[in-house]
XYZ file of N, CA, C and O in Angstrom:
484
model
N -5.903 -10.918 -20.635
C -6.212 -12.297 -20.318
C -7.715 -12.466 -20.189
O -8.414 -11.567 -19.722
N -8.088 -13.345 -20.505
C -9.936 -13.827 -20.660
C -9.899 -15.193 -19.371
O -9.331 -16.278 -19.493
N -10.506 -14.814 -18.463
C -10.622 -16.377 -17.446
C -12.041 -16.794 -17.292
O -12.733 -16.124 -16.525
N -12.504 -17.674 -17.831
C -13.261 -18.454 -18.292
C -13.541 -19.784 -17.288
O -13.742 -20.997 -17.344
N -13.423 -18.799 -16.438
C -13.690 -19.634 -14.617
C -13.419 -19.125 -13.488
O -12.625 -18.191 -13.370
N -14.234 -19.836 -12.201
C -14.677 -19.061 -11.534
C -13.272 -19.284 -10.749
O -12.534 -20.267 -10.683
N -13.171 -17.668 -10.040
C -12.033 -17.604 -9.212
C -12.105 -18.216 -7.640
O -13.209 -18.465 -7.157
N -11.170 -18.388 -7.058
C -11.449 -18.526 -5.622
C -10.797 -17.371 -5.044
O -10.950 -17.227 -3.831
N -10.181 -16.617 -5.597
C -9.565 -15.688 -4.927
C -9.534 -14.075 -5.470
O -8.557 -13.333 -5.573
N -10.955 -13.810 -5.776
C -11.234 -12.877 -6.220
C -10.543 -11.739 -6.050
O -10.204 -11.024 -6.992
N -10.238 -11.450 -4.591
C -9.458 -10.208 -3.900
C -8.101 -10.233 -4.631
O -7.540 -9.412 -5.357
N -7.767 -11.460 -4.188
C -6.339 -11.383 -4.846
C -6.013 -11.554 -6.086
O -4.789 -11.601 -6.210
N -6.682 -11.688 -7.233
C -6.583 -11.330 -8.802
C -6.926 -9.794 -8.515
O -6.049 -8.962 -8.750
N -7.721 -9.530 -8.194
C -7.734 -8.294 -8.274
C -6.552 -7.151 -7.830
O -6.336 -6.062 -8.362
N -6.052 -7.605 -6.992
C -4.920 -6.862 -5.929
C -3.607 -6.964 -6.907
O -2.576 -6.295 -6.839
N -4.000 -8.141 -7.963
C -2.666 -8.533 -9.075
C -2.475 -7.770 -10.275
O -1.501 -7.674 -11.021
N -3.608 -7.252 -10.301
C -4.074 -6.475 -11.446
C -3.724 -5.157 -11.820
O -4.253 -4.211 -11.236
N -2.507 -4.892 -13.148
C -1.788 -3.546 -13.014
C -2.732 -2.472 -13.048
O -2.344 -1.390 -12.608
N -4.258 -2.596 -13.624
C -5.078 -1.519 -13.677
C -6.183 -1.941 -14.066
O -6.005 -2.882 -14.840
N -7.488 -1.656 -13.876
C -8.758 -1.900 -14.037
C -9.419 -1.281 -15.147
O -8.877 -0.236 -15.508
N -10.344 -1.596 -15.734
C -11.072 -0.833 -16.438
C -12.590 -0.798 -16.853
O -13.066 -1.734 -17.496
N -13.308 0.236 -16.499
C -14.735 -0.082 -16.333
C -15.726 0.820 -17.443
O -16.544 1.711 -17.217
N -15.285 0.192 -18.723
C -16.027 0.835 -19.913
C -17.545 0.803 -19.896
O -18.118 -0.156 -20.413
N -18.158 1.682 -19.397
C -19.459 1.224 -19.460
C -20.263 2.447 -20.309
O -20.162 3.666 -20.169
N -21.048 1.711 -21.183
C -21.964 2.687 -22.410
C -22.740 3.135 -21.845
O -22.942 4.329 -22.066
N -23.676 2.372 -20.719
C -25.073 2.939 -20.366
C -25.278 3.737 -19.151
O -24.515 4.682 -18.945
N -26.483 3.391 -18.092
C -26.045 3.656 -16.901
C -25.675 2.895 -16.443
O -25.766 1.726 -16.819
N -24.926 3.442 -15.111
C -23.783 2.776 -14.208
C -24.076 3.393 -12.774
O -23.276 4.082 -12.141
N -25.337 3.040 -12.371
C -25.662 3.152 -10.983
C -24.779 2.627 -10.111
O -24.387 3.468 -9.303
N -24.325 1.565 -9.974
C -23.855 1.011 -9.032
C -22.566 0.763 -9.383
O -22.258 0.088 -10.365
N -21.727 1.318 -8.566
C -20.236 0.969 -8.873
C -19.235 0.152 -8.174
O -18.038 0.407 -8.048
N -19.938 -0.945 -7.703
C -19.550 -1.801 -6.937
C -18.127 -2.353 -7.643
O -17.248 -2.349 -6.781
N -17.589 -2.858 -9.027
C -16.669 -3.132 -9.658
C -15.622 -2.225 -9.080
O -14.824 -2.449 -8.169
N -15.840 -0.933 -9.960
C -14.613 0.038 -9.550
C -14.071 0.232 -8.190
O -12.869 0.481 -8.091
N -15.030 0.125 -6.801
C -14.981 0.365 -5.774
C -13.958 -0.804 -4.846
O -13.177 -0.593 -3.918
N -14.418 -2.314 -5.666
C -13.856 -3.327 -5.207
C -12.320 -3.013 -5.449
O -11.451 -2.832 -4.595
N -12.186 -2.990 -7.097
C -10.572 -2.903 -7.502
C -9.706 -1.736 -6.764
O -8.534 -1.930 -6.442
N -10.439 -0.408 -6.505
C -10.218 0.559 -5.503
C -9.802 0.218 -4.338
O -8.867 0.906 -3.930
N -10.206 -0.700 -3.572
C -10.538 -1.476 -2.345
C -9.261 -2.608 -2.712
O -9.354 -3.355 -1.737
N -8.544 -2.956 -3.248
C -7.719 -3.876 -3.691
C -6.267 -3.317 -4.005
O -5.222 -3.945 -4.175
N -6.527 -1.855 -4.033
C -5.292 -1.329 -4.327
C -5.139 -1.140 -5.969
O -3.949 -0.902 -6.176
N -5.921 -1.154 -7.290
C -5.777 -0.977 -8.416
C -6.431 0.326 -8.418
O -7.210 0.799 -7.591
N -5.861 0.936 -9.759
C -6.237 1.851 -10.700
C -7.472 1.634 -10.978
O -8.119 0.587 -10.933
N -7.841 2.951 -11.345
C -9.044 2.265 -12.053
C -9.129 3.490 -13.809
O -8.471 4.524 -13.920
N -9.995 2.995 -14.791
C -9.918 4.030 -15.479
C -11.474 3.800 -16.153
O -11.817 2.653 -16.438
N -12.177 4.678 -16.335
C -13.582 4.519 -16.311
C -13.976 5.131 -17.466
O -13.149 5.370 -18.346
N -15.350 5.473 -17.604
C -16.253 6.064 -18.554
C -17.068 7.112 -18.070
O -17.694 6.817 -17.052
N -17.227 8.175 -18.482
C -18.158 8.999 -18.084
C -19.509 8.979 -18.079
O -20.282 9.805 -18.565
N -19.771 7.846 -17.420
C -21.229 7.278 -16.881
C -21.760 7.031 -16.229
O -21.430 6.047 -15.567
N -22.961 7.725 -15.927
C -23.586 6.961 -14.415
C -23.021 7.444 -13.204
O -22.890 8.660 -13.343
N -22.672 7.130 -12.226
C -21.659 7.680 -10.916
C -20.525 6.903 -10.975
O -20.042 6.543 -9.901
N -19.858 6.478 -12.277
C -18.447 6.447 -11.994
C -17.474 7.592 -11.511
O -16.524 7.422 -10.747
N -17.851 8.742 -12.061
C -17.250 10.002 -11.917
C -17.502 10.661 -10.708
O -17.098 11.797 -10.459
N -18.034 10.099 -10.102
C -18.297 10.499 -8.524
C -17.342 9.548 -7.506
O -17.140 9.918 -6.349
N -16.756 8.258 -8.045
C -15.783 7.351 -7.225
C -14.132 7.318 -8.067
O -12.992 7.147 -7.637
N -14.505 7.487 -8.973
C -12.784 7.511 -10.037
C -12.713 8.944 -9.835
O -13.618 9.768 -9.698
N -11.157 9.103 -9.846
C -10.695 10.292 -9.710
C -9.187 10.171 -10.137
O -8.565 9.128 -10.341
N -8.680 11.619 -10.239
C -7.259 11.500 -9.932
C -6.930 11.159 -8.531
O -7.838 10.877 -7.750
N -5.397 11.169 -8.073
C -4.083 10.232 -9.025
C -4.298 8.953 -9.673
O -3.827 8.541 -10.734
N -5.270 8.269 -8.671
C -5.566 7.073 -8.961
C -6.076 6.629 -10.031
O -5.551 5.729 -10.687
N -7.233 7.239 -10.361
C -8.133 6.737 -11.521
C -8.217 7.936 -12.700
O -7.862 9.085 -12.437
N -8.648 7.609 -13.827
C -9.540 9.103 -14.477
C -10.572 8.330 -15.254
O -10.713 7.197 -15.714
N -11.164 9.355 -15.194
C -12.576 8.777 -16.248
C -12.333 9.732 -17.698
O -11.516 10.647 -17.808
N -13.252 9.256 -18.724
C -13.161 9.461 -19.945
C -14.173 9.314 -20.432
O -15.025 8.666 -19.824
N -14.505 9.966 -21.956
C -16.134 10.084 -22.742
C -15.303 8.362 -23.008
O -14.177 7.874 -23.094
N -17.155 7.843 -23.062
C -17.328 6.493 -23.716
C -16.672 6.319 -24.985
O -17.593 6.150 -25.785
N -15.767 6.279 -25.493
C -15.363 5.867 -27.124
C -13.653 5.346 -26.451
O -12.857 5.628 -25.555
N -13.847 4.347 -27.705
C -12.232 3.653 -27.580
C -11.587 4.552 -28.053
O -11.790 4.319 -29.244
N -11.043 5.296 -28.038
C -9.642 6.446 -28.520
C -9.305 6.783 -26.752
O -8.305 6.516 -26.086
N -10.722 7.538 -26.331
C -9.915 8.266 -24.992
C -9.667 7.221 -23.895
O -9.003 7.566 -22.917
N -10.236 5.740 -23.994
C -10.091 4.587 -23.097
C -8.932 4.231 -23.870
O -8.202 3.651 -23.065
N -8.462 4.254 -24.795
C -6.856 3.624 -24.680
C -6.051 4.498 -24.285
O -5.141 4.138 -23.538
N -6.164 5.893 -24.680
C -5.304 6.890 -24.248
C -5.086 7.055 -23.317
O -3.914 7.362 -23.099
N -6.258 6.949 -21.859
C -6.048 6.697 -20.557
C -5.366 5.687 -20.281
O -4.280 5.734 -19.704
N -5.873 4.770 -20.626
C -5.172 3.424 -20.388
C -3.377 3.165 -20.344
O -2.672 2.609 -19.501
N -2.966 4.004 -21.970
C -2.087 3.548 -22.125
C -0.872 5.129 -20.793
O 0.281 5.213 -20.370
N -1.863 5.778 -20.728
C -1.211 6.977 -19.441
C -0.861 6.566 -18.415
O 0.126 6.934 -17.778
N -1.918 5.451 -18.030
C -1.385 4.864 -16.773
C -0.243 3.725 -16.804
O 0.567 3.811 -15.881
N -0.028 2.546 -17.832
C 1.125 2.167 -18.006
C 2.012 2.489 -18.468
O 2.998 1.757 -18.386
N 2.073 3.429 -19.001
C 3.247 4.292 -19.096
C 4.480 4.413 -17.833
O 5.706 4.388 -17.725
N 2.933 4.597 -16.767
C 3.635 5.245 -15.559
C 4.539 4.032 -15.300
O 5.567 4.512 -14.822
N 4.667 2.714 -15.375
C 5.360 1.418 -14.708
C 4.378 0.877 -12.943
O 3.844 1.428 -11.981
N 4.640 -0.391 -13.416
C 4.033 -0.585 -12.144
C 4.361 -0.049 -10.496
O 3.565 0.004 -9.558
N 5.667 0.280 -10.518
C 6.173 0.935 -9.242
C 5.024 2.233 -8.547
O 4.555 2.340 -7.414
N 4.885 2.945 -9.574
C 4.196 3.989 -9.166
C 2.445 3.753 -9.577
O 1.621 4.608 -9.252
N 2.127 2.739 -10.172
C 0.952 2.264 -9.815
C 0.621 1.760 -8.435
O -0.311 2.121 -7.716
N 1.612 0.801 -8.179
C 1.381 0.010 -6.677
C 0.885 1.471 -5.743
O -0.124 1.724 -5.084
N 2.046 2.189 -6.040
C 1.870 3.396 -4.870
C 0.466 3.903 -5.311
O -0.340 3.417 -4.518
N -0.226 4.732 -6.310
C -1.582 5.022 -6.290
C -2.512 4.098 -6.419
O -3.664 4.482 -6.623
N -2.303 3.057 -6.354
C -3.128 2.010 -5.892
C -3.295 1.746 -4.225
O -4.071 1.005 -3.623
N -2.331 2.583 -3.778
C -2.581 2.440 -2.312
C -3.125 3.310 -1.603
O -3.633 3.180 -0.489
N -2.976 4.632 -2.540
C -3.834 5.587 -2.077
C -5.167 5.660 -2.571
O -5.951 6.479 -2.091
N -5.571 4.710 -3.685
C -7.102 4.387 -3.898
C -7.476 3.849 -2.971
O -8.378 4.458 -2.396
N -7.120 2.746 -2.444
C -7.379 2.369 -1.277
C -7.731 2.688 -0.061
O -8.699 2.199 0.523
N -6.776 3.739 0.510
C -6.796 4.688 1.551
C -8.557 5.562 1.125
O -9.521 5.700 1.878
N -8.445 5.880 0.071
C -9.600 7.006 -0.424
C -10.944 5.762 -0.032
O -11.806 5.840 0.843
N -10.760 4.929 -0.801
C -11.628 4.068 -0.555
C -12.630 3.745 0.841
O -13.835 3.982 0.928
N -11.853 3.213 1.753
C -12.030 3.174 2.709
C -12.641 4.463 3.669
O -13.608 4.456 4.431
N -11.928 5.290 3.412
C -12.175 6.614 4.161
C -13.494 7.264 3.635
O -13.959 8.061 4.450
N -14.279 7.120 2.385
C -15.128 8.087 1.926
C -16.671 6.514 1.809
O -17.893 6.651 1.881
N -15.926 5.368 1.638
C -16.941 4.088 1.464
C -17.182 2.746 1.975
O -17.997 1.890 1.629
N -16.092 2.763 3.071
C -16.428 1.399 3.982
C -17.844 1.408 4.875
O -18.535 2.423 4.969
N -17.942 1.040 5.061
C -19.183 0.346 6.081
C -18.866 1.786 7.370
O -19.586 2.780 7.476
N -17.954 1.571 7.978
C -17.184 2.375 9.141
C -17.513 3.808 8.536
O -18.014 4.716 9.200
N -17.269 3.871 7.581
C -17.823 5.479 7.017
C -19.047 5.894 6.471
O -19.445 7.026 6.746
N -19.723 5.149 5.726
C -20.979 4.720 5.500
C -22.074 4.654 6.147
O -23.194 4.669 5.637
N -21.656 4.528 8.038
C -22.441 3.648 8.590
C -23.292 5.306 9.182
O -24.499 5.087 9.279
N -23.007 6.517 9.493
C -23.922 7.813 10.119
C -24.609 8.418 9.322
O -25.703 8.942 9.532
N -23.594 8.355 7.695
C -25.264 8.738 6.621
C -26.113 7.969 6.773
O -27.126 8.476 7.253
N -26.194 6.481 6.491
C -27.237 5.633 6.861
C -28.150 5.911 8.030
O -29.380 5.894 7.992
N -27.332 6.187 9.148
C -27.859 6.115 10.542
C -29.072 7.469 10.472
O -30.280 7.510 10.709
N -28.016 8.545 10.003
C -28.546 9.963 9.447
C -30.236 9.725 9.010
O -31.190 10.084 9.700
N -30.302 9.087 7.801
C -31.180 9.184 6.630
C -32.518 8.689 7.381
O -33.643 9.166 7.534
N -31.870 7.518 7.773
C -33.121 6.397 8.672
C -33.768 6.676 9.461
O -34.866 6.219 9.779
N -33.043 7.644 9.980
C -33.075 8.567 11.738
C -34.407 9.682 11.108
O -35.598 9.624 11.413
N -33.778 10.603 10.216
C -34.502 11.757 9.081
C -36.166 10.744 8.791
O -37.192 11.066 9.391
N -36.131 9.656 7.885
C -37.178 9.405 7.412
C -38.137 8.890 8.965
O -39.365 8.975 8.947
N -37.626 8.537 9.830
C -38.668 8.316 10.893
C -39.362 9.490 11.760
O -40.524 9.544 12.163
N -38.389 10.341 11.915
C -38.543 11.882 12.101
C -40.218 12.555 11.392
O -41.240 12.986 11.925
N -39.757 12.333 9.891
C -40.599 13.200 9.407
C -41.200 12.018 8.137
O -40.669 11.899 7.033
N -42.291 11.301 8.567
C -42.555 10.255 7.598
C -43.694 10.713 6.090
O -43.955 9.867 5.234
């Protein structure tokens, strides 16, 4: 589907969504996309770029070399599975999510680093 307008309910298209996909050619510093749909309870299935491969993983996700052959092949691995057992590793993306990248987990490296650079400037 192509939506060609702006959502109001971003979370929840996303949360609707049997699986994600984040083809990206170049770098991919910031993986705010994958992390959200992660955060939503979707799959995700990525590219071997940038630090996607540091947030996609198995069960949930896999990453793949940039070319359309191994992005459909993933793709079509995960619907294969049926949505039943997506919902379920979509919930444990979630769980992962949270636990390794919320704010709440996030928040003592930060504290860490800030703490470190005033320490020793």
């Amino acid at each position: 589907f192509f939506i060609a307008k702006k959502l109001e309910d971003l979370p929840g298209f996303m949360s609707a969504c049997d699986l994600a996909v984040a083809p990206s050619l170049g770098s991919e510093v910031v993986v705010r996309a994958p992390l959200e749909f992660m955060a939503c309870q979707t799959c995700v299935v990525a590219t071997e770029v940038g630090a996607l491969p540091e947030v996609v993983s198995p069960p949930f996700g896999r990453v793949v070399p940039p070319n359309e052959k191994e992005l459909a092949l993933a793709i079509n691995s995960f619907l294969k599975r049926g949505v039943p057992t997506l919902r379920k590793l979509g919930r444990f993306a979630r769980e992962v999510t949270v636990e390794r990248y919320s704010v709440k987990a996030l928040t003592p490296v930060i504290n860490d680093f800030f703490s470190y650079e005033l320490r020793n400037p």
